[in-house]
Tab-separated table of C-alpha atoms in Angstrom:
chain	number	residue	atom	x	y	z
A	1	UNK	CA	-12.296	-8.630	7.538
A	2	UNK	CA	-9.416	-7.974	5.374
A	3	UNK	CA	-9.525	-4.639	3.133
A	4	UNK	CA	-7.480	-3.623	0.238
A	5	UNK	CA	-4.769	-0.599	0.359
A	6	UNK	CA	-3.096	1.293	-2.390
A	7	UNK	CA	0.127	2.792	-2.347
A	8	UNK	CA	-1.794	6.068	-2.669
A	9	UNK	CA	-2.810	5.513	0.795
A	10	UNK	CA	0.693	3.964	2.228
A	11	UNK	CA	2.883	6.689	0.977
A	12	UNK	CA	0.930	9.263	3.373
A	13	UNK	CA	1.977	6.682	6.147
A	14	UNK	CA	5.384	7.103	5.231
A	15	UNK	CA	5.894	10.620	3.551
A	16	UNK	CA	5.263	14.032	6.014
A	17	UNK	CA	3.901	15.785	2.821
A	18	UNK	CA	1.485	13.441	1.820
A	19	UNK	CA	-0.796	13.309	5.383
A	20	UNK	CA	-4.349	12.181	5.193
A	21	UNK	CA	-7.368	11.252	7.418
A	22	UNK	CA	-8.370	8.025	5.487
A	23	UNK	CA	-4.638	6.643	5.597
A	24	UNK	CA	-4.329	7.203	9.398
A	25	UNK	CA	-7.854	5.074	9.418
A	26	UNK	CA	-6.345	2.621	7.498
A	27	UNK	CA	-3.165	2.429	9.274
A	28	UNK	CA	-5.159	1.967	12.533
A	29	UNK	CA	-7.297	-0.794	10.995
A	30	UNK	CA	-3.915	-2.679	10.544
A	31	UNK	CA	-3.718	-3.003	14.528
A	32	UNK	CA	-6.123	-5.635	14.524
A	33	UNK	CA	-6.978	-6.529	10.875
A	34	UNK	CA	-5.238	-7.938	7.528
A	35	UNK	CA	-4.787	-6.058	4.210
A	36	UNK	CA	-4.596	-6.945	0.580
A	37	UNK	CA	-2.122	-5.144	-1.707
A	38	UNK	CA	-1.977	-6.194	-5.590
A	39	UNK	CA	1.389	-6.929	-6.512
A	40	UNK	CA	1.356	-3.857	-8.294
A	41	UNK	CA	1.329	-2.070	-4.815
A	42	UNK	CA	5.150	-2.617	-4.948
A	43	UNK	CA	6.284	-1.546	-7.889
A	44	UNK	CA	4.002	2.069	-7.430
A	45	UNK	CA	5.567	1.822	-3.927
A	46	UNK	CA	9.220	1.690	-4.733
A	47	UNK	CA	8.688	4.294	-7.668
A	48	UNK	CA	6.773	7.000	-4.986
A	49	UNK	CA	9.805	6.656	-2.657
A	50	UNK	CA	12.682	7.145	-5.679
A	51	UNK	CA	10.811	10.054	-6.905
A	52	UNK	CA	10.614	11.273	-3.087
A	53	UNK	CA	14.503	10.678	-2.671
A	54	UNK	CA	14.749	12.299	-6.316
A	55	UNK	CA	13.310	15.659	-5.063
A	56	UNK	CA	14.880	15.562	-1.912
A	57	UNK	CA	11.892	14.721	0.307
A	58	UNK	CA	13.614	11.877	1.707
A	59	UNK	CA	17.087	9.916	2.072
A	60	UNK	CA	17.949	6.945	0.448
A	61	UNK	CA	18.215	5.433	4.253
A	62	UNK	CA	14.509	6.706	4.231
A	63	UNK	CA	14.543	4.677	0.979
A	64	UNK	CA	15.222	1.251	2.443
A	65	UNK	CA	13.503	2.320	5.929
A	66	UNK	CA	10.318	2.972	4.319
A	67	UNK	CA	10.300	-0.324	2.470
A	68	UNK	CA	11.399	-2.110	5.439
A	69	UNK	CA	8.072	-1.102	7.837
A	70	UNK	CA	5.802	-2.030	4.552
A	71	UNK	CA	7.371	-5.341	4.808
A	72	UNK	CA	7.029	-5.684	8.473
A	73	UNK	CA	2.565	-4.635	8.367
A	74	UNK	CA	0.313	-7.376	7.789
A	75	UNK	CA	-0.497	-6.580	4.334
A	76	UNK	CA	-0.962	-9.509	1.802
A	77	UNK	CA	0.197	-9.918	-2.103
A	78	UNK	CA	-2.414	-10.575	-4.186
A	79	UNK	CA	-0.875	-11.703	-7.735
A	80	UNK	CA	-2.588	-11.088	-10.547
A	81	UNK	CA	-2.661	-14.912	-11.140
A	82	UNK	CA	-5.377	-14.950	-8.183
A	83	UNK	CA	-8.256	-14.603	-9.925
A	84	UNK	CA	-10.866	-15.712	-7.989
A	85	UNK	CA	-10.143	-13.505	-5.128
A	86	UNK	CA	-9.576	-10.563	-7.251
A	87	UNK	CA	-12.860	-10.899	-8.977
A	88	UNK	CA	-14.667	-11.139	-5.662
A	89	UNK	CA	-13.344	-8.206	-4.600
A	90	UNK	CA	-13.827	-5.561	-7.610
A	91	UNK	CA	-17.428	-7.591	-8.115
A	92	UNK	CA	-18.285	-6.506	-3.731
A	93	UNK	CA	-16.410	-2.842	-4.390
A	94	UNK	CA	-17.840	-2.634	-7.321
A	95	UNK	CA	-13.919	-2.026	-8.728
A	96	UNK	CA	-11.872	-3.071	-12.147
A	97	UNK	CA	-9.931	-5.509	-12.258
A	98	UNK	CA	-6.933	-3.457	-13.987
């Protein structure tokens, strides 16, 4: 069953500051199973690893590195034009839709 990830959750995959026990779950879920991003996911994802290069955390080959293995996990786009799924999901998780 698919599950949804936020970028709060994929920037401890890729950042050695930001470690966490429910990412690395999450991350080993991926192995065999799907997950859902909101389109959002990308822009929060691009802006965590800029402010990471910013304050020296990272490289800006870590930049484009980082981005690269988020492209190459099986995580799917939801757009915000989907509405149907996204309602089915905050109405199970009991989530908003924002």
């Amino acid at each position: 069953m698919p599950f949804v990830v936020d970028a709060s959750v994929a920037a401890a995959w890729l950042l050695a500051d930001e470690e966490s026990r429910t990412a690395k779950e999450a991350l080993s879920f991926l192995e065999t199973e799907n997950a859902l991003v909101p389109d959002l996911f990308w822009h929060e994802m691009r802006n965590i690893l800029l402010t990471a290069e910013r304050r020296k955390l990272i490289s800006n080959e870590d930049v484009l590195a980082c981005l690269m293995r988020l492209t190459s996990l099986p995580l799917r786009t939801v757009s915000s034009e989907d509405h149907l799924p996204i309602l089915r999901l905050a109405g199970k998780y009991q989530l908003s839709v924002l």
